[in-house]
Structure formats: structure tokens, C-alpha cells
């Protein structure tokens, strides 16, 4: 979405592990999406039964767009100016709630309690009017079109996840409503990719409008107006959709609990979501985990209302602390401090003094569940910070064995956190399948990190120090436990796997990934106290769904740490087999991520191509 992103960009993490704050899923199915036809119950429905991983539309060209090359002061104004040129003749009366069938949302936005929104609309409309040669005080049309763009524009992103600008599409796309458990996503086709093999065919339109309203048709566009330029968009199913069922996408970050999603949707789009996930009588399993925290000494609070206030306070303080650490890391470039602060928060919790209670002054301790949204944020940041720390060490003293060994250990911790993040996200994805794009990207990230570690020249240092590792060829390293990967060809595998079904493929992959993880996890987490709490980063059954997080933390502190630390401090020995298992684990994570991505993006997705390049990096061999 335009404006400040609110969670870590998946693709930025994939390429650099850079913590740029949580942002909408870069399946590119979350952008600055539309308040489509909610008031008048306009929607798009499937006109036939549709399986998961199928295109629902042909590539759709935008009505208007702005790719950051405008003479106006913002992308919104540039897109609105282009949109105004579409009219055969400007309306002579006050614009209706819809223009070209798209909701303007003008009345709601102008009645917003946010002063910045009002100022943006008023000043923007005047700037648009002047650019069109309209110097009168009547800027109602300009206000309506600007509000239409603010309501309907999509944040356009390239293959790397970089924001390029915004685009507004016709009713076929703009009438697709929001759900926090959507059954579809979308991707962009930019000019340089419009002729890729994936689109030598033209998918048919498999969704149709539902609802009747008299609207101006896009066929009434100004004569001669070309609509075949700009970034094209394709809608794709991520779940099975029955004939007549509504097609939905997400307008917000799905890795947020209900209250955060609702607040963001109301702030930006002025509606309350009533989807299945939001209207459940009890929080869904995923939403419960995303906000799960514990507070010590709550039994001494005065009332249940105090408990609720305290939990709100705990959430705010934890969120503020994580934000502060991430901001400091990005601005001060101090990865070591970031790692220490975040790992201390994850292991020890956040200490807060509470002055008023029936027991007097209390020292409270706020703890995060391992699957809390802030824990996921911390894992992503730690993967980035350890990687940067490793690079810094090699940059300063690359010719010193001691620094090379320390850098290798930092890389190892980065890999462990990326694997933990993939496993945690996949655990949530198993209960909420609309998180598939997040799972795809994080599995690919973990696989790339594991392969980089397996290919690291630091293993030569391990050989030199007598820790029993020697050279070997990746071409001879095959998995003997599964039938999924007979040869290292991502595209070929994806095409063959699609006929097997998501559930079967996922189960087979995870069985093999779990087996390989069990062989290397203790090595990856050596020396990292927080990671030693995590018994298994793939299978989270060791966290009982009914167990309070405080029980988990107490158990972790008293038993798990001590046993792991003692066992791993005795020796740190690596073998050829361990290195092969790290490589094989990376290959499986890459293939699994590529398979999930193919459901979101298609057979020839940019991610599949990227994974193939990663897999064959350095001529398939380790030095």
C-alpha cells in the first residue's frame, strides 16, 4: 500500500534480510488495494468451479497509472490527472458515488477525522484543477477523482518487491472485495515481462460481476484513449473456489491479529471487515497465536478489567520496544547491539514496573509467544542483523582465521533464524491457507541461506582446524528419503508436482525437511541461547495449543537451556555428512518455496527462475 509499510517486505528479506518494517505480502496480492463495492454490495464471483493455483483473469491493463515519473507532486495526483483525461466530456453535475463503475468514496473521505487526509484531498484537488487549466473554485470533480484513486489504486511492484508506483484498474479487478482469509491474489506483468512464456496463452475471464447498479461504463472512455499500456495485472486463485462463490483478495497484512487488521482497514478504507476470520465467535488459532503474550503477577491485579488494560499495555510496550530496536539497527548500523537486545527480549521478556495494584508495587514481566507477530518480526530482523554482522567481520579482518570463524558462526545463526521463520510461518499457513505467499517466500529465503552456508569457504577453515569436514560435490548429494527431487530442476519439478495436490506435496516435503532439520539444528543453534529454547523449528507440536505461554517460557528457562548448553559446549564438531544435510535441507526448502510460489504466481514465476539460479550458483560445487 502507498504510505508507510507496516511489516517486513518479504522480497527485501529474501534478497538482503533487510528489516524495512512489516509490509503487505509480496505475493503482490497485497497492495494499496480497493474499497470496491462494499456499500452497494458489488462483488466478483466465480462463473465456474476453479481449482487452486489457476489464473482467474487474462492480463488486465490499467485505466490509469503513475510510475514515479510525474510532473505532479505525488503518484496519486499523477494517476488522477491521467484518469481525468479518460472522460469524453466532464460531468456537468456533481459526480455520483461511482465513476466508470468505481467507488469514489468521496463523502466518507471528506468526513474523515484525519486532518492529513482532508488536507491531501483539498490541496490535491486544487493542484489538479490548475494542471487542467481550471482556475475556478469548483473542484468537486477533481476531489472525486482523487478520492477514487486513493480508494482504488494498487501499489505496483517489480520482481524484487520494489515499489514502482500505483495503478487503477477497471471493474473486473476493482470490484474484487477484501477478506482476511482471501481465496485469490494477484501479480503484475511489467512491460519487460509481457512476452514471457507464461503468457504466450491468454487465460479467459473466469469471474463475473454480481450486483446491479447503473454506472458509467469504461466503454465510454474518451475516443482514442489507449488502455493497453502500463503495468498489467492477473488475478489468481490460492484456494479452491466454487461456482458462484465470491472472489476476494486481501487489502492488509494478514500476519496481524484481528484488532490491528480492523484498525488499519477502517483508517484507510472506512469499513469494518465482516469476513469469516473476523466474525468468528472466538479468535482463530492463527489470530490467537499472533497476539499471544503472558504477563507475570497478573493474579495480583485488582479486576478483570485491569487484566485487559494490562494486556493492551503489554502489547504496546513490546511493540514499541521492537520498533525502537529495529529503528536503531537501521539508523546506527550496529547489528551486534540489535542481536543482543532482541534475543534478550525473546528469552527474558520485557521488565516493567507497575505502581498501582492490590499488592502494591509490582515488577511485571511481558513475554512473547514464539509465534507472536512480534516474534516473527524479531526473527526476520535477527536473520538480517547476524548476516550483516558476519559481513562486517569479514570486511574488517578477512585474513584472520579467528574472524573468519566468528563470521561463520554469525552466518550460522542467521541461517537458523531464517529456518525458524519459515517453519513458524508454515505452521500458521497450515491453519490459514491464505498465508501461502508468506510461506513461499520464507521457505525460499531459508533455502537460499542454507545453500549459501553449505557453499561457504569457511568450511575450509574447519578442515584446517581438524573439525572433520572436507570437500565434496553437490552433484553427488541427493536425497534418498523422498521421491520429490530426482534432479535439480525447479521448473520441471513444479510442473510435475502441481498434479499431486497441495496437501500431499506439503506433507511429503515437511516430512523430509523435518528429518534433515533434526540432523543439523543443534549445529546451527550452537552458542545462541534463545534458539536453544526452540526444540524443533519445523514441527511446533511441542507447543501445546492449550498451554499458556508463561508455562512454555518457564519450562524453557529451567530445563531446555541447561541441557542444550551443556551438551553443545562439550564440542563443536562438523562432518561431511552434516554439510551435505545442510545443503539437502536448503534444496528442499527452495523447492518447497518454489512450489508454493507457483500456486500464487504461476508456473513461470520470477521466484522459480530466481531459485533455479540460486540452485546452480557456483557451478553446482562447493569449494
mmCIF file of C-alpha atoms in Angstrom, residues 284-607:
data_model
loop_
_atom_site.group_PDB
_atom_site.id
_atom_site.type_symbol
_atom_site.label_atom_id
_atom_site.label_comp_id
_atom_site.label_asym_id
_atom_site.label_seq_id
_atom_site.Cartn_x
_atom_site.Cartn_y
_atom_site.Cartn_z
ATOM 1 C CA UNK A 284 -8.976 -18.137 15.263
ATOM 2 C CA UNK A 285 -5.974 -20.267 16.129
ATOM 3 C CA UNK A 286 -3.734 -18.065 13.991
ATOM 4 C CA UNK A 287 -5.034 -14.799 15.451
ATOM 5 C CA UNK A 288 -4.646 -16.167 18.964
ATOM 6 C CA UNK A 289 -1.015 -17.042 18.356
ATOM 7 C CA UNK A 290 -0.202 -13.767 16.613
ATOM 8 C CA UNK A 291 -1.133 -11.787 19.724
ATOM 9 C CA UNK A 292 -0.262 -14.318 22.430
ATOM 10 C CA UNK A 293 1.757 -12.835 25.305
ATOM 11 C CA UNK A 294 1.941 -13.505 29.011
ATOM 12 C CA UNK A 295 2.324 -11.153 31.940
ATOM 13 C CA UNK A 296 3.717 -12.337 35.266
ATOM 14 C CA UNK A 297 1.973 -11.476 38.556
ATOM 15 C CA UNK A 298 -1.384 -10.827 36.875
ATOM 16 C CA UNK A 299 -3.075 -12.601 39.787
ATOM 17 C CA UNK A 300 -2.343 -9.554 41.911
ATOM 18 C CA UNK A 301 -4.254 -7.154 39.675
ATOM 19 C CA UNK A 302 -7.478 -5.661 41.032
ATOM 20 C CA UNK A 303 -10.012 -6.868 38.442
ATOM 21 C CA UNK A 304 -10.525 -8.481 35.076
ATOM 22 C CA UNK A 305 -10.733 -5.012 33.546
ATOM 23 C CA UNK A 306 -7.242 -4.424 34.910
ATOM 24 C CA UNK A 307 -6.165 -7.605 33.133
ATOM 25 C CA UNK A 308 -7.440 -6.292 29.799
ATOM 26 C CA UNK A 309 -5.767 -2.929 30.266
ATOM 27 C CA UNK A 310 -2.564 -4.641 31.274
ATOM 28 C CA UNK A 311 -2.544 -6.849 28.203
ATOM 29 C CA UNK A 312 -3.083 -3.802 25.998
ATOM 30 C CA UNK A 313 -0.226 -2.076 27.797
ATOM 31 C CA UNK A 314 1.986 -5.147 27.411
ATOM 32 C CA UNK A 315 1.301 -5.323 23.687
ATOM 33 C CA UNK A 316 2.066 -1.626 23.231
ATOM 34 C CA UNK A 317 5.297 -1.731 25.230
ATOM 35 C CA UNK A 318 6.550 -4.821 23.413
ATOM 36 C CA UNK A 319 5.653 -3.352 20.038
ATOM 37 C CA UNK A 320 7.345 -0.045 20.897
ATOM 38 C CA UNK A 321 10.458 -1.854 22.104
ATOM 39 C CA UNK A 322 10.795 -3.954 18.954
ATOM 40 C CA UNK A 323 10.197 -0.869 16.788
ATOM 41 C CA UNK A 324 12.857 1.025 18.725
ATOM 42 C CA UNK A 325 15.435 -1.740 18.323
ATOM 43 C CA UNK A 326 14.761 -2.138 14.596
ATOM 44 C CA UNK A 327 14.900 1.624 14.024
ATOM 45 C CA UNK A 328 18.168 1.858 15.936
ATOM 46 C CA UNK A 329 19.600 -1.039 13.909
ATOM 47 C CA UNK A 330 18.695 0.582 10.604
ATOM 48 C CA UNK A 331 19.962 4.028 11.554
ATOM 49 C CA UNK A 332 23.019 3.224 13.688
ATOM 50 C CA UNK A 333 24.229 0.169 11.747
ATOM 51 C CA UNK A 334 25.011 -1.778 14.910
ATOM 52 C CA UNK A 335 23.956 -5.392 14.287
ATOM 53 C CA UNK A 336 25.641 -6.724 17.427
ATOM 54 C CA UNK A 337 23.577 -4.474 19.707
ATOM 55 C CA UNK A 338 20.403 -5.372 17.805
ATOM 56 C CA UNK A 339 21.015 -9.112 18.190
ATOM 57 C CA UNK A 340 21.681 -8.830 21.907
ATOM 58 C CA UNK A 341 18.594 -6.705 22.598
ATOM 59 C CA UNK A 342 16.159 -8.790 20.573
ATOM 60 C CA UNK A 343 17.449 -12.124 21.867
ATOM 61 C CA UNK A 344 17.280 -10.813 25.426
ATOM 62 C CA UNK A 345 13.651 -9.826 24.802
ATOM 63 C CA UNK A 346 12.821 -13.258 23.370
ATOM 64 C CA UNK A 347 14.480 -15.158 26.211
ATOM 65 C CA UNK A 348 13.965 -12.937 29.258
ATOM 66 C CA UNK A 349 10.917 -10.877 28.326
ATOM 67 C CA UNK A 350 10.411 -7.170 28.989
ATOM 68 C CA UNK A 351 10.517 -5.947 32.585
ATOM 69 C CA UNK A 352 8.005 -3.217 33.535
ATOM 70 C CA UNK A 353 7.259 -1.736 36.951
ATOM 71 C CA UNK A 354 3.572 -1.387 37.797
ATOM 72 C CA UNK A 355 2.850 1.090 40.580
ATOM 73 C CA UNK A 356 -0.850 0.543 41.305
ATOM 74 C CA UNK A 357 -2.176 -2.852 42.334
ATOM 75 C CA UNK A 358 -3.749 -4.541 45.319
ATOM 76 C CA UNK A 359 -0.339 -5.976 46.193
ATOM 77 C CA UNK A 360 1.405 -2.619 45.918
ATOM 78 C CA UNK A 361 4.318 -2.063 43.588
ATOM 79 C CA UNK A 362 4.843 -4.987 41.213
ATOM 80 C CA UNK A 363 7.629 -5.929 38.814
ATOM 81 C CA UNK A 364 5.873 -7.300 35.747
ATOM 82 C CA UNK A 365 7.430 -9.387 33.011
ATOM 83 C CA UNK A 366 5.956 -9.421 29.493
ATOM 84 C CA UNK A 367 6.796 -12.468 27.358
ATOM 85 C CA UNK A 368 6.147 -13.198 23.703
ATOM 86 C CA UNK A 369 4.870 -16.488 22.355
ATOM 87 C CA UNK A 370 7.291 -17.960 19.765
ATOM 88 C CA UNK A 371 4.613 -17.414 17.092
ATOM 89 C CA UNK A 372 3.560 -13.923 18.154
ATOM 90 C CA UNK A 373 3.732 -11.423 15.266
ATOM 91 C CA UNK A 374 6.496 -9.539 17.122
ATOM 92 C CA UNK A 375 8.478 -12.770 17.463
ATOM 93 C CA UNK A 376 8.234 -13.235 13.689
ATOM 94 C CA UNK A 377 9.379 -9.645 13.248
ATOM 95 C CA UNK A 378 12.294 -10.295 15.602
ATOM 96 C CA UNK A 379 13.325 -13.487 13.758
ATOM 97 C CA UNK A 380 13.402 -11.591 10.461
ATOM 98 C CA UNK A 381 15.457 -8.772 11.945
ATOM 99 C CA UNK A 382 17.853 -11.198 13.651
ATOM 100 C CA UNK A 383 18.409 -13.088 10.397
ATOM 101 C CA UNK A 384 19.339 -9.773 8.800
ATOM 102 C CA UNK A 385 21.449 -8.496 11.701
ATOM 103 C CA UNK A 386 23.504 -11.697 12.052
ATOM 104 C CA UNK A 387 24.137 -11.692 8.316
ATOM 105 C CA UNK A 388 25.300 -8.068 8.392
ATOM 106 C CA UNK A 389 27.416 -8.793 11.483
ATOM 107 C CA UNK A 390 29.097 -11.645 9.623
ATOM 108 C CA UNK A 391 29.809 -9.435 6.606
ATOM 109 C CA UNK A 392 31.219 -6.713 8.852
ATOM 110 C CA UNK A 393 33.620 -9.175 10.470
ATOM 111 C CA UNK A 394 34.881 -10.414 7.113
ATOM 112 C CA UNK A 395 35.228 -6.876 5.801
ATOM 113 C CA UNK A 396 37.334 -5.792 8.766
ATOM 114 C CA UNK A 397 39.657 -8.767 9.053
ATOM 115 C CA UNK A 398 39.075 -11.318 6.319
ATOM 116 C CA UNK A 399 42.616 -12.676 6.551
ATOM 117 C CA UNK A 400 42.383 -13.695 10.202
ATOM 118 C CA UNK A 401 41.228 -17.224 10.972
ATOM 119 C CA UNK A 402 39.606 -16.100 14.211
ATOM 120 C CA UNK A 403 37.468 -13.503 12.484
ATOM 121 C CA UNK A 404 36.552 -15.924 9.719
ATOM 122 C CA UNK A 405 35.407 -18.433 12.301
ATOM 123 C CA UNK A 406 33.360 -15.788 14.148
ATOM 124 C CA UNK A 407 31.840 -14.673 10.841
ATOM 125 C CA UNK A 408 30.915 -18.290 10.075
ATOM 126 C CA UNK A 409 29.135 -18.568 13.425
ATOM 127 C CA UNK A 410 27.216 -15.343 12.768
ATOM 128 C CA UNK A 411 26.171 -16.692 9.349
ATOM 129 C CA UNK A 412 25.089 -19.910 11.010
ATOM 130 C CA UNK A 413 22.818 -18.013 13.435
ATOM 131 C CA UNK A 414 21.349 -16.014 10.549
ATOM 132 C CA UNK A 415 20.511 -19.261 8.764
ATOM 133 C CA UNK A 416 18.947 -20.702 11.913
ATOM 134 C CA UNK A 417 16.649 -17.703 12.310
ATOM 135 C CA UNK A 418 15.615 -17.807 8.651
ATOM 136 C CA UNK A 419 14.757 -21.506 9.045
ATOM 137 C CA UNK A 420 12.823 -20.791 12.248
ATOM 138 C CA UNK A 421 10.902 -18.024 10.477
ATOM 139 C CA UNK A 422 9.999 -20.364 7.609
ATOM 140 C CA UNK A 423 8.838 -23.094 9.971
ATOM 141 C CA UNK A 424 6.827 -20.669 12.126
ATOM 142 C CA UNK A 425 5.103 -19.108 9.120
ATOM 143 C CA UNK A 426 4.369 -22.541 7.652
ATOM 144 C CA UNK A 427 2.793 -23.605 10.950
ATOM 145 C CA UNK A 428 0.413 -20.637 10.688
ATOM 146 C CA UNK A 429 -0.145 -21.315 6.987
ATOM 147 C CA UNK A 430 -1.323 -24.842 7.821
ATOM 148 C CA UNK A 431 -4.225 -23.299 9.756
ATOM 149 C CA UNK A 432 -4.801 -20.304 7.473
ATOM 150 C CA UNK A 433 -4.075 -21.221 3.870
ATOM 151 C CA UNK A 434 -4.294 -17.610 2.656
ATOM 152 C CA UNK A 435 -0.796 -17.141 4.145
ATOM 153 C CA UNK A 436 0.635 -19.238 1.313
ATOM 154 C CA UNK A 437 2.640 -16.389 -0.260
ATOM 155 C CA UNK A 438 4.336 -15.610 3.048
ATOM 156 C CA UNK A 439 5.218 -19.273 3.497
ATOM 157 C CA UNK A 440 6.547 -19.482 -0.077
ATOM 158 C CA UNK A 441 8.873 -16.528 0.320
ATOM 159 C CA UNK A 442 10.186 -17.529 3.731
ATOM 160 C CA UNK A 443 10.873 -21.125 2.636
ATOM 161 C CA UNK A 444 12.760 -19.775 -0.367
ATOM 162 C CA UNK A 445 14.697 -17.397 1.902
ATOM 163 C CA UNK A 446 15.633 -20.231 4.242
ATOM 164 C CA UNK A 447 16.705 -22.466 1.363
ATOM 165 C CA UNK A 448 18.897 -19.776 -0.160
ATOM 166 C CA UNK A 449 20.530 -19.112 3.227
ATOM 167 C CA UNK A 450 21.201 -22.790 3.823
ATOM 168 C CA UNK A 451 22.800 -23.236 0.406
ATOM 169 C CA UNK A 452 24.960 -20.157 0.964
ATOM 170 C CA UNK A 453 26.128 -21.624 4.269
ATOM 171 C CA UNK A 454 26.836 -25.022 2.683
ATOM 172 C CA UNK A 455 28.865 -23.344 -0.053
ATOM 173 C CA UNK A 456 30.776 -21.100 2.350
ATOM 174 C CA UNK A 457 34.562 -21.079 2.031
ATOM 175 C CA UNK A 458 34.688 -21.065 5.840
ATOM 176 C CA UNK A 459 34.355 -24.850 5.706
ATOM 177 C CA UNK A 460 37.962 -24.877 4.518
ATOM 178 C CA UNK A 461 38.845 -23.301 7.853
ATOM 179 C CA UNK A 462 37.002 -26.118 9.606
ATOM 180 C CA UNK A 463 39.100 -28.642 7.697
ATOM 181 C CA UNK A 464 42.251 -26.763 8.683
ATOM 182 C CA UNK A 465 41.242 -26.790 12.356
ATOM 183 C CA UNK A 466 40.578 -30.519 12.329
ATOM 184 C CA UNK A 467 36.800 -30.398 12.730
ATOM 185 C CA UNK A 468 36.333 -33.192 10.192
ATOM 186 C CA UNK A 469 34.892 -31.570 7.082
ATOM 187 C CA UNK A 470 36.309 -31.969 3.606
ATOM 188 C CA UNK A 471 35.465 -31.030 0.026
ATOM 189 C CA UNK A 472 32.643 -32.703 -1.837
ATOM 190 C CA UNK A 473 30.499 -32.159 -4.920
ATOM 191 C CA UNK A 474 26.903 -31.068 -4.766
ATOM 192 C CA UNK A 475 26.125 -33.081 -7.877
ATOM 193 C CA UNK A 476 26.597 -36.261 -5.857
ATOM 194 C CA UNK A 477 24.412 -35.042 -2.989
ATOM 195 C CA UNK A 478 20.933 -36.452 -3.470
ATOM 196 C CA UNK A 479 18.092 -37.126 -1.057
ATOM 197 C CA UNK A 480 17.425 -40.810 -0.537
ATOM 198 C CA UNK A 481 14.347 -40.347 1.677
ATOM 199 C CA UNK A 482 11.829 -38.777 -0.700
ATOM 200 C CA UNK A 483 10.696 -39.009 -4.315
ATOM 201 C CA UNK A 484 10.211 -35.274 -4.701
ATOM 202 C CA UNK A 485 13.613 -34.284 -6.057
ATOM 203 C CA UNK A 486 15.112 -36.696 -8.575
ATOM 204 C CA UNK A 487 17.104 -33.965 -10.240
ATOM 205 C CA UNK A 488 17.857 -30.331 -9.532
ATOM 206 C CA UNK A 489 15.355 -28.744 -11.930
ATOM 207 C CA UNK A 490 12.937 -26.320 -10.277
ATOM 208 C CA UNK A 491 10.692 -25.683 -13.312
ATOM 209 C CA UNK A 492 10.399 -29.378 -14.136
ATOM 210 C CA UNK A 493 9.584 -30.300 -10.564
ATOM 211 C CA UNK A 494 6.939 -27.577 -10.195
ATOM 212 C CA UNK A 495 5.100 -28.712 -13.326
ATOM 213 C CA UNK A 496 5.120 -32.343 -12.178
ATOM 214 C CA UNK A 497 4.150 -31.526 -8.588
ATOM 215 C CA UNK A 498 1.043 -29.490 -9.398
ATOM 216 C CA UNK A 499 -0.921 -32.622 -10.284
ATOM 217 C CA UNK A 500 -0.186 -34.188 -6.890
ATOM 218 C CA UNK A 501 -2.140 -31.667 -4.808
ATOM 219 C CA UNK A 502 -1.033 -29.112 -2.225
ATOM 220 C CA UNK A 503 -1.697 -31.196 0.873
ATOM 221 C CA UNK A 504 0.160 -34.285 -0.337
ATOM 222 C CA UNK A 505 3.151 -32.341 -1.622
ATOM 223 C CA UNK A 506 3.366 -30.222 1.536
ATOM 224 C CA UNK A 507 3.230 -33.243 3.818
ATOM 225 C CA UNK A 508 5.929 -35.070 1.869
ATOM 226 C CA UNK A 509 8.190 -32.042 1.810
ATOM 227 C CA UNK A 510 7.745 -31.311 5.503
ATOM 228 C CA UNK A 511 8.471 -34.921 6.456
ATOM 229 C CA UNK A 512 11.803 -34.726 4.667
ATOM 230 C CA UNK A 513 12.561 -31.192 5.870
ATOM 231 C CA UNK A 514 11.845 -32.211 9.462
ATOM 232 C CA UNK A 515 14.118 -35.228 9.136
ATOM 233 C CA UNK A 516 17.001 -33.155 7.745
ATOM 234 C CA UNK A 517 16.457 -30.351 10.257
ATOM 235 C CA UNK A 518 16.781 -32.813 13.113
ATOM 236 C CA UNK A 519 20.245 -33.697 11.841
ATOM 237 C CA UNK A 520 21.592 -30.133 11.643
ATOM 238 C CA UNK A 521 19.572 -27.988 14.072
ATOM 239 C CA UNK A 522 21.839 -28.484 17.080
ATOM 240 C CA UNK A 523 24.810 -27.333 14.992
ATOM 241 C CA UNK A 524 23.025 -24.300 13.610
ATOM 242 C CA UNK A 525 21.926 -23.049 17.040
ATOM 243 C CA UNK A 526 25.184 -23.667 18.875
ATOM 244 C CA UNK A 527 26.060 -20.696 21.045
ATOM 245 C CA UNK A 528 22.680 -18.962 20.702
ATOM 246 C CA UNK A 529 20.731 -19.161 23.963
ATOM 247 C CA UNK A 530 17.355 -18.207 22.530
ATOM 248 C CA UNK A 531 17.468 -20.669 19.652
ATOM 249 C CA UNK A 532 18.294 -23.446 22.102
ATOM 250 C CA UNK A 533 14.802 -22.945 23.539
ATOM 251 C CA UNK A 534 13.305 -23.971 20.213
ATOM 252 C CA UNK A 535 13.127 -27.751 20.284
ATOM 253 C CA UNK A 536 12.001 -28.061 16.673
ATOM 254 C CA UNK A 537 11.689 -25.095 14.246
ATOM 255 C CA UNK A 538 9.514 -27.051 11.815
ATOM 256 C CA UNK A 539 7.086 -29.080 13.890
ATOM 257 C CA UNK A 540 5.603 -26.894 16.630
ATOM 258 C CA UNK A 541 3.594 -29.672 18.253
ATOM 259 C CA UNK A 542 5.922 -29.312 21.243
ATOM 260 C CA UNK A 543 3.990 -26.103 21.977
ATOM 261 C CA UNK A 544 0.669 -27.380 23.285
ATOM 262 C CA UNK A 545 -2.171 -25.247 21.954
ATOM 263 C CA UNK A 546 -3.781 -25.124 25.378
ATOM 264 C CA UNK A 547 -0.601 -24.303 27.268
ATOM 265 C CA UNK A 548 -0.140 -20.747 28.480
ATOM 266 C CA UNK A 549 2.903 -19.041 27.064
ATOM 267 C CA UNK A 550 4.210 -18.360 30.559
ATOM 268 C CA UNK A 551 4.334 -22.114 31.183
ATOM 269 C CA UNK A 552 6.306 -22.548 27.983
ATOM 270 C CA UNK A 553 8.770 -19.800 28.939
ATOM 271 C CA UNK A 554 9.258 -21.137 32.449
ATOM 272 C CA UNK A 555 9.910 -24.648 31.166
ATOM 273 C CA UNK A 556 12.334 -23.299 28.596
ATOM 274 C CA UNK A 557 14.302 -21.325 31.150
ATOM 275 C CA UNK A 558 14.643 -24.115 33.675
ATOM 276 C CA UNK A 559 15.265 -27.216 31.635
ATOM 277 C CA UNK A 560 15.840 -26.773 27.941
ATOM 278 C CA UNK A 561 18.598 -24.215 28.146
ATOM 279 C CA UNK A 562 20.781 -26.055 30.618
ATOM 280 C CA UNK A 563 20.668 -29.402 28.835
ATOM 281 C CA UNK A 564 21.382 -27.910 25.434
ATOM 282 C CA UNK A 565 24.188 -25.648 26.620
ATOM 283 C CA UNK A 566 25.998 -28.435 28.437
ATOM 284 C CA UNK A 567 25.714 -30.843 25.525
ATOM 285 C CA UNK A 568 26.893 -28.360 22.933
ATOM 286 C CA UNK A 569 29.709 -26.845 24.997
ATOM 287 C CA UNK A 570 31.479 -30.179 25.152
ATOM 288 C CA UNK A 571 32.477 -29.972 21.493
ATOM 289 C CA UNK A 572 31.707 -28.308 18.203
ATOM 290 C CA UNK A 573 32.432 -30.849 15.515
ATOM 291 C CA UNK A 574 31.313 -30.859 11.894
ATOM 292 C CA UNK A 575 31.333 -33.695 9.407
ATOM 293 C CA UNK A 576 30.937 -34.053 5.683
ATOM 294 C CA UNK A 577 27.547 -35.644 6.331
ATOM 295 C CA UNK A 578 26.414 -32.603 8.290
ATOM 296 C CA UNK A 579 27.428 -30.291 5.480
ATOM 297 C CA UNK A 580 25.619 -32.464 2.936
ATOM 298 C CA UNK A 581 22.499 -32.394 5.123
ATOM 299 C CA UNK A 582 22.640 -28.584 5.301
ATOM 300 C CA UNK A 583 22.811 -28.498 1.518
ATOM 301 C CA UNK A 584 19.980 -31.010 1.083
ATOM 302 C CA UNK A 585 17.845 -29.115 3.584
ATOM 303 C CA UNK A 586 18.448 -25.956 1.566
ATOM 304 C CA UNK A 587 17.430 -27.688 -1.666
ATOM 305 C CA UNK A 588 14.199 -28.977 -0.118
ATOM 306 C CA UNK A 589 13.336 -25.543 1.298
ATOM 307 C CA UNK A 590 13.977 -23.973 -2.105
ATOM 308 C CA UNK A 591 11.817 -26.498 -3.945
ATOM 309 C CA UNK A 592 9.014 -26.230 -1.392
ATOM 310 C CA UNK A 593 9.086 -22.433 -1.592
ATOM 311 C CA UNK A 594 9.096 -22.627 -5.380
ATOM 312 C CA UNK A 595 6.140 -24.995 -5.387
ATOM 313 C CA UNK A 596 4.071 -22.749 -3.097
ATOM 314 C CA UNK A 597 5.066 -19.719 -5.173
ATOM 315 C CA UNK A 598 3.858 -21.432 -8.340
ATOM 316 C CA UNK A 599 0.371 -21.599 -6.832
ATOM 317 C CA UNK A 600 0.464 -17.852 -6.172
ATOM 318 C CA UNK A 601 2.297 -16.653 -9.261
ATOM 319 C CA UNK A 602 2.113 -19.378 -11.894
ATOM 320 C CA UNK A 603 4.467 -21.921 -13.450
ATOM 321 C CA UNK A 604 6.921 -19.343 -14.733
ATOM 322 C CA UNK A 605 7.052 -17.129 -11.675
ATOM 323 C CA UNK A 606 10.036 -14.876 -11.117
ATOM 324 C CA UNK A 607 10.662 -16.711 -7.856
#
